[in-house]
Structure formats: structure tokens, C-alpha cells
Amino acid sequence: MKDIQLRNGAVIGEQRQPYIIAELNSSHNGSLETAKKMIDAAKNCGCDCVKLQSWSAESLYCDEYYRANPIAKRIVSKFALDEAAVAALAEYSAERGIGLSSTPYSEREADFLADTIRAPFIKIASMEINNLPFLRYIAEKGVPMILSTGMASEAEIRTAVQAIGETGNRQLCILHCVSVYPAKPEIINLNNILMLRDMFPEYPIGYSDHTLGTAVAAAAAAMGAAVIEKHFTLDRTKMGMDNSMATEPAEMKALVDACREVHAAMGSRARVLLPEEEEMKLRMRRSITAAREIPAGTVITAADCEAKRPGDGISPDRIGEVIGKTAVRTVTKGSLIRPEDLGI
């Protein structure tokens, strides 16, 4: 598996600290000022990046849908951020030291993200996984991509990844995702992270979390998820698309801290004893001690020996080196039997 480098210099990889994305979705309610407050909050929570949704009424639904659902067009337009707003937010995020990207729903929106604001990556929504011409169009730009896999079968995922790879773009991270809002932990199947890693060993695998709380995201971090994406809001009680299942700042901070702590705790597969553990051995392990007084000249038997703390004498796994030896000096009951007592 190879790392991928985003265009802001950040590196994503499964052996690295997870890259945490705060998905703002439409929780800004179309307000530039609210979006800026969300960026500030995400930065304060320790997130690496905030992500928007780059849609317009024209790029999201067809006219037939709007004719059947007249109010839908007004709702979609209300929650959209235009290019000027996204550009302003990209500049603001850069000033705050946090990444900003978005999910495009048209070629024009992809062009704007890749070519105008030079987003560090482009996020592909789960709904686009079978939109192969769109995937190829973005991939041909050479921009790093993060692909969400909700609603997709294994065959569809393979086809999408192949379509991207055929363009020569290898800067891809694949996210396990269950497109249910909110999703109960029992339907998440985090082992799909391992499945995707087996399917695509050349790409980092991450996780887009739609559960409530922090436990599942932390578990994904323990499984080596390279990216953790989580919906974010300033106030879950407000009306909005998916806002009621989004994570508020205090909980997001707890999630970030948990993922960082879990990643640090995973460490290495190599078995390494710390200096502190070596010191602990001397206090906690047992040594061979005299179960009764052993006069000088005694041939030591198993009945003469027992194992007690501390551990700075002859360890019990060396009992075979003690039994049958002749004591060269008297060892009092309850004392450690030391090598010098045996002339060794």
C-alpha cells in the first residue's frame, strides 16, 4: 500500500495518523459566516480538513424531478454555496491552517475545485461511484481523489477504481461507507475496511462514519483507517439536511482525541520491551529463593527451592541450572539463591 500526498502537502496512509475530515454538508444553511464559524470550530477540534458540498440546483437534480417536487429546487438553492463563497472559504481555511475540499456534482464544479481553488483533493460522493465518465474526468486532472463506497457492491467498487486507475491517476483513497443517516453500529461492518485493503493493497483505505457518537470512528482508527470522515455541525437541534445526525464540536473534539490516542496506542507489530518494563521486571518477577536453610555442601533439590519476588536473582526458568548443584556457602531460609552461592 502506498501513501498519497495531497496538494497541500498532507500525506495519507494507513500507517500514519488518520486524516480527519469534518463534513460540513449543508449544516451552514448556505451562510458564509456560519461556514467560517464551522471552520474555526473544526480547527479547534483538531480536524485536518473541512469538506463542503459543491452543488447547485442545476447540477443535483433534473428538471423533471423539480417539476414533480417544486419546493425541492428552492431548498437545494438555499443550502448551496456559490463559487465566490467557496473561494472565500478556501482562503479563510488556509489562513486558519486547516484544509478545505468539497464534493462536486458536475464537471464545472470539479474544474473549479481542481483548477481554481486547487483543493488538496476532490471527494467523490457514494452516489457517483457508477458515474464512470465523471470519475474519469476528475481522475484525468491528476488531482488526488477520495472515493466513498456507500450503496456500492464489490463489483461496482472494482469497476470504479479500475476506471480511475486507467487514467494513470494513482492518488486515490477509498472509504468504506454505509449510506444510512444515521447508521446503527450493527450495520456498519467495519471489517469491510480489511476487505477493501485486501482488494486494493496499493491504495490507502479510510472510513466515512454516519453513526452517532465516537466509538465506531475510534474503532476504524484502530483498524488502520487512513481517513476518518464525520458529519459536523455547530448545533444539531437546528433544521437541515442530515444536521440531526451530525457531530457537535465537543463530541468532535472527543472523536479526534480518541482517534489520535488509538492510533498512537496501536504502535508496531515488533515486540519491543521498554526500559520501564525492564525496570519493572526486577520488582515484579520472581527469583529462586531458599525454601529452607541450605547448609554449605548441600546438593540442592527441588524441595530446597521456591520462587518469590524480587526478580533480580536467578529466574525460575533457570531452575535446571540450580537443582543438582552443591551449595558452596550456607543460604538462609527465605533468601535469594544467587550464582555465587553455587560457585557459578
Coordinates of C-alpha atoms in Angstrom, one line a residue:
M1 CA 0.0 0.0 0.0
K2 CA 1.3 3.4 -1.0
D3 CA 0.8 6.7 0.7
I4 CA -0.9 9.5 -1.2
Q5 CA 0.2 13.1 -1.0
L6 CA -2.5 15.8 -1.1
R7 CA -1.9 19.1 -2.8
N8 CA -1.5 21.0 0.5
G9 CA 1.4 18.7 1.4
A10 CA -0.6 16.4 3.8
V11 CA 0.1 12.7 3.4
I12 CA -2.5 10.0 3.8
G13 CA -1.5 6.4 4.6
E14 CA -2.7 3.5 6.8
Q15 CA 0.5 3.5 9.0
R16 CA 0.0 7.3 9.6
Q17 CA -2.1 9.2 12.0
P18 CA -5.7 9.2 10.5
Y19 CA -6.6 12.3 8.4
I20 CA -9.8 13.6 9.9
I21 CA -12.3 15.4 7.7
A22 CA -15.2 17.4 9.2
E23 CA -18.0 17.1 6.7
L24 CA -19.9 20.4 6.8
N25 CA -22.5 19.1 4.3
S26 CA -25.3 21.8 4.3
S27 CA -25.2 22.5 8.1
H28 CA -24.0 26.0 7.3
N29 CA -27.5 26.6 5.8
G30 CA -26.0 28.5 2.9
S31 CA -24.4 31.1 5.2
L32 CA -20.8 32.1 4.6
E33 CA -20.4 33.4 8.1
T34 CA -21.8 30.2 9.6
A35 CA -19.4 28.2 7.4
K36 CA -16.5 30.3 8.7
K37 CA -17.6 29.6 12.3
M38 CA -17.7 25.9 11.5
I39 CA -14.2 26.0 10.0
D40 CA -13.0 27.7 13.2
A41 CA -14.7 25.1 15.4
A42 CA -13.3 22.2 13.3
K43 CA -9.8 23.6 13.5
N44 CA -10.2 23.9 17.3
C45 CA -11.4 20.3 17.5
G46 CA -8.1 19.2 15.8
C47 CA -9.6 18.2 12.4
D48 CA -7.2 18.2 9.5
C49 CA -9.8 19.3 6.9
V50 CA -13.3 20.6 6.4
K51 CA -15.3 19.5 3.4
L52 CA -18.2 21.2 1.6
Q53 CA -20.7 20.0 -0.9
S54 CA -20.4 21.9 -4.3
W55 CA -23.8 21.7 -5.8
S56 CA -26.3 23.9 -7.5
A57 CA -29.9 23.3 -8.3
E58 CA -28.9 22.6 -11.9
S59 CA -26.2 20.1 -11.0
L60 CA -28.0 18.0 -8.5
Y61 CA -31.5 17.1 -9.9
C62 CA -33.1 17.0 -13.3
D63 CA -35.9 19.4 -14.4
E64 CA -38.4 16.6 -14.3
Y65 CA -37.7 16.0 -10.6
Y66 CA -38.2 19.7 -9.9
R67 CA -41.5 19.8 -11.8
A68 CA -42.7 16.9 -9.6
N69 CA -41.2 18.5 -6.5
P70 CA -41.4 22.3 -6.9
I71 CA -40.2 23.1 -3.4
A72 CA -37.0 21.0 -3.8
K73 CA -35.4 23.5 -6.1
R74 CA -35.7 26.3 -3.6
I75 CA -34.4 24.0 -0.8
V76 CA -31.4 22.9 -2.8
S77 CA -30.6 26.5 -3.8
K78 CA -30.9 27.7 -0.2
F79 CA -28.3 25.3 1.1
A80 CA -25.8 25.8 -1.8
L81 CA -22.7 27.9 -1.6
D82 CA -21.7 29.5 -4.9
E83 CA -18.1 29.6 -6.3
A84 CA -17.3 33.0 -4.7
A85 CA -18.3 31.7 -1.3
V86 CA -16.3 28.5 -1.7
A87 CA -13.3 30.5 -2.9
A88 CA -13.6 32.8 0.2
L89 CA -13.8 29.8 2.5
A90 CA -10.8 28.2 0.9
E91 CA -8.8 31.3 1.5
Y92 CA -10.1 31.5 5.1
S93 CA -9.3 27.9 5.8
A94 CA -5.7 28.4 4.5
E95 CA -5.4 31.3 6.9
R96 CA -6.6 29.2 9.8
G97 CA -4.2 26.3 8.9
I98 CA -6.8 23.7 8.0
G99 CA -7.5 22.1 4.7
L100 CA -10.7 22.6 2.7
S101 CA -12.1 20.5 0.0
S102 CA -15.5 19.7 -1.5
T103 CA -17.6 17.2 -3.3
P104 CA -18.5 18.3 -6.9
Y105 CA -21.7 17.2 -8.7
S106 CA -20.7 18.5 -12.2
E107 CA -17.7 18.9 -14.4
R108 CA -17.8 22.7 -13.9
E109 CA -17.8 22.3 -10.1
A110 CA -14.9 19.8 -10.4
D111 CA -13.0 22.2 -12.6
F112 CA -13.4 25.0 -10.1
L113 CA -12.2 22.8 -7.2
A114 CA -9.2 21.3 -9.1
D115 CA -8.1 24.3 -11.1
T116 CA -9.3 27.5 -9.4
I117 CA -9.0 26.9 -5.7
R118 CA -6.7 24.0 -6.1
A119 CA -8.3 21.9 -3.4
P120 CA -6.0 19.4 -1.7
F121 CA -8.2 16.6 -3.0
I122 CA -11.6 16.0 -4.6
K123 CA -14.1 13.9 -2.7
I124 CA -16.3 11.6 -4.7
A125 CA -19.7 11.0 -3.2
S126 CA -21.0 7.5 -2.9
M127 CA -23.8 8.3 -5.4
E128 CA -21.2 8.9 -8.1
I129 CA -19.5 5.5 -7.9
N130 CA -21.2 4.2 -11.1
N131 CA -20.9 7.6 -12.9
L132 CA -17.8 6.4 -14.7
P133 CA -17.4 9.2 -17.2
F134 CA -17.4 11.7 -14.3
L135 CA -14.9 9.6 -12.3
R136 CA -12.6 9.5 -15.4
Y137 CA -13.0 13.3 -16.0
I138 CA -11.8 14.1 -12.5
A139 CA -9.1 11.5 -12.4
E140 CA -7.6 12.8 -15.7
K141 CA -6.9 16.1 -13.9
G142 CA -4.4 14.3 -11.8
V143 CA -5.8 15.6 -8.6
P144 CA -5.9 13.3 -5.5
M145 CA -9.3 11.7 -5.0
I146 CA -11.1 10.2 -2.1
L147 CA -13.8 7.8 -3.2
S148 CA -16.8 6.9 -0.9
T149 CA -18.3 3.4 -1.5
G150 CA -21.7 3.6 0.1
M151 CA -24.5 1.8 -1.7
A152 CA -21.9 0.0 -3.9
S153 CA -21.3 -3.7 -4.5
E154 CA -17.8 -5.2 -4.6
A155 CA -18.1 -5.3 -8.4
E156 CA -19.1 -1.7 -8.7
I157 CA -16.2 -0.6 -6.4
R158 CA -13.8 -2.6 -8.5
T159 CA -15.1 -1.1 -11.7
A160 CA -14.9 2.5 -10.3
V161 CA -11.3 2.0 -9.0
Q162 CA -10.3 0.5 -12.3
A163 CA -11.8 3.4 -14.2
I164 CA -9.8 5.9 -12.1
G165 CA -6.6 3.8 -12.3
E166 CA -6.8 3.5 -16.1
T167 CA -6.3 7.3 -16.4
G168 CA -2.9 6.9 -14.7
N169 CA -4.1 8.7 -11.6
R170 CA -2.9 6.6 -8.6
Q171 CA -3.6 9.3 -6.0
L172 CA -6.7 7.6 -4.6
C173 CA -8.0 6.8 -1.1
I174 CA -11.1 4.5 -0.8
L175 CA -13.6 4.9 2.0
H176 CA -15.7 2.2 3.5
C177 CA -19.2 3.8 3.9
V178 CA -22.7 2.8 4.7
S179 CA -25.1 5.3 3.2
V180 CA -27.7 5.3 6.0
Y181 CA -28.3 8.5 8.1
P182 CA -27.8 7.9 10.9
A183 CA -26.4 4.3 10.8
K184 CA -26.6 1.9 13.7
P185 CA -23.3 0.3 14.7
E186 CA -24.6 -3.2 14.0
I187 CA -24.9 -2.4 10.2
I188 CA -21.5 -0.8 9.8
N189 CA -19.4 -3.9 9.1
L190 CA -16.1 -2.3 9.9
N191 CA -14.4 -5.5 8.6
N192 CA -15.1 -4.1 5.2
I193 CA -12.0 -1.9 5.8
L194 CA -10.0 -5.1 5.8
M195 CA -11.9 -6.4 2.8
L196 CA -11.1 -3.3 0.8
R197 CA -7.5 -3.4 1.9
D198 CA -7.2 -6.9 0.6
M199 CA -8.9 -5.9 -2.7
F200 CA -6.8 -2.8 -3.2
P201 CA -3.4 -3.2 -1.4
E202 CA -2.0 -0.4 -3.5
Y203 CA -4.4 2.2 -2.0
P204 CA -5.0 3.6 1.5
I205 CA -8.4 2.7 2.9
G206 CA -10.5 5.0 5.1
Y207 CA -13.9 5.2 6.6
S208 CA -16.8 7.7 6.3
D209 CA -18.8 7.5 9.5
H210 CA -22.6 8.0 9.7
T211 CA -23.1 6.6 13.2
L212 CA -23.9 8.6 16.3
G213 CA -21.1 9.0 18.8
T214 CA -17.3 8.4 18.7
A215 CA -16.8 4.7 19.3
V216 CA -17.1 3.4 15.7
A217 CA -14.8 6.1 14.3
A218 CA -12.2 5.2 17.0
A219 CA -12.6 1.5 16.2
A220 CA -11.9 2.3 12.5
A221 CA -8.8 4.2 13.5
A222 CA -7.7 1.0 15.4
M223 CA -8.2 -0.9 12.1
G224 CA -5.8 1.4 10.4
A225 CA -8.3 3.7 8.6
A226 CA -6.2 6.3 6.8
V227 CA -9.1 8.8 6.7
I228 CA -12.0 9.4 9.1
E229 CA -14.8 11.5 7.8
K230 CA -17.6 12.6 10.1
H231 CA -20.5 15.0 9.6
F232 CA -20.1 18.2 11.6
T233 CA -22.4 20.8 12.9
L234 CA -22.4 23.7 15.4
D235 CA -25.9 22.9 16.6
R236 CA -27.6 19.5 16.0
T237 CA -31.0 20.8 17.0
K238 CA -31.4 23.1 14.0
M239 CA -33.2 22.1 10.9
G240 CA -31.2 21.0 7.9
M241 CA -30.1 18.1 5.7
D242 CA -28.5 15.4 7.9
N243 CA -27.9 18.0 10.6
S244 CA -29.7 16.0 13.3
M245 CA -27.1 13.2 12.9
A246 CA -24.0 15.4 12.6
T247 CA -21.5 15.8 15.4
E248 CA -21.3 18.9 17.5
P249 CA -17.9 20.5 18.5
A250 CA -17.5 18.9 21.9
E251 CA -18.1 15.4 20.6
M252 CA -16.0 16.0 17.5
K253 CA -13.1 17.0 19.8
A254 CA -13.6 13.8 21.7
L255 CA -13.6 11.9 18.5
V256 CA -10.4 13.4 17.2
D257 CA -8.7 12.8 20.5
A258 CA -9.9 9.2 20.6
C259 CA -8.7 8.5 17.1
R260 CA -5.3 10.1 17.7
E261 CA -4.9 8.2 21.0
V262 CA -6.0 4.9 19.5
H263 CA -3.6 5.4 16.6
A264 CA -0.7 6.1 19.0
A265 CA -1.6 3.1 21.0
M266 CA -1.5 0.7 18.0
G267 CA 2.2 1.2 17.7
S268 CA 4.2 -1.5 15.9
R269 CA 4.0 -5.3 15.4
A270 CA 7.6 -5.6 16.5
R271 CA 7.8 -6.7 20.1
V272 CA 9.9 -4.2 22.0
L273 CA 10.4 -4.1 25.7
L274 CA 10.6 -0.6 27.1
P275 CA 13.3 0.5 29.6
E276 CA 10.5 1.0 32.1
E277 CA 9.4 -2.7 31.6
E278 CA 13.0 -3.9 32.1
E279 CA 13.0 -2.0 35.5
M280 CA 9.6 -3.5 36.3
K281 CA 11.0 -7.0 35.8
L282 CA 13.3 -6.5 38.8
R283 CA 10.4 -5.6 41.0
M284 CA 7.6 -7.8 39.7
R285 CA 9.1 -11.1 38.5
R286 CA 10.2 -13.9 40.8
S287 CA 13.6 -15.3 41.6
I288 CA 14.7 -18.7 43.0
T289 CA 14.8 -18.5 46.8
A290 CA 15.7 -20.9 49.6
A291 CA 12.5 -22.7 50.9
R292 CA 14.6 -23.8 53.9
E293 CA 18.1 -23.2 55.2
I294 CA 20.6 -24.8 52.8
P295 CA 23.9 -25.6 54.6
A296 CA 27.1 -25.3 52.7
G297 CA 27.9 -28.6 51.0
T298 CA 24.2 -29.5 50.4
V299 CA 23.2 -30.8 46.9
I300 CA 20.2 -28.7 46.1
T301 CA 16.9 -30.4 45.3
A302 CA 13.6 -29.0 44.1
A303 CA 12.3 -29.1 47.7
D304 CA 15.0 -26.6 48.6
C305 CA 13.7 -24.1 46.1
E306 CA 10.7 -21.8 45.6
A307 CA 10.1 -18.7 43.5
K308 CA 9.4 -15.3 45.1
R309 CA 9.9 -11.7 44.4
P310 CA 12.1 -9.6 43.6
G311 CA 13.3 -10.5 40.2
D312 CA 17.0 -9.6 40.4
G313 CA 18.2 -13.1 41.2
I314 CA 18.1 -16.4 39.3
S315 CA 14.9 -16.6 37.3
P316 CA 12.6 -19.6 37.8
D317 CA 13.1 -20.7 34.1
R318 CA 16.7 -21.5 35.1
I319 CA 15.7 -23.9 37.9
G320 CA 17.5 -26.7 36.0
E321 CA 20.8 -24.8 36.5
V322 CA 20.3 -24.8 40.3
I323 CA 19.0 -28.3 41.1
G324 CA 21.8 -30.7 41.5
K325 CA 24.3 -28.0 42.3
T326 CA 26.3 -28.0 45.6
A327 CA 25.9 -25.0 47.8
V328 CA 29.4 -23.5 48.4
R329 CA 28.1 -21.5 51.3
T330 CA 25.0 -21.5 53.6
V331 CA 21.9 -19.9 52.3
T332 CA 19.4 -18.9 54.9
K333 CA 15.7 -19.7 54.5
G334 CA 13.9 -17.0 52.5
S335 CA 17.0 -15.6 50.9
L336 CA 17.6 -15.5 47.1
I337 CA 19.8 -18.3 45.9
R338 CA 22.5 -16.3 44.0
P339 CA 25.0 -17.6 41.5
E340 CA 27.8 -17.0 44.0
D341 CA 26.1 -19.4 46.5
L342 CA 26.6 -22.1 43.9
G343 CA 30.0 -21.2 42.7
I344 CA 28.7 -20.2 39.3

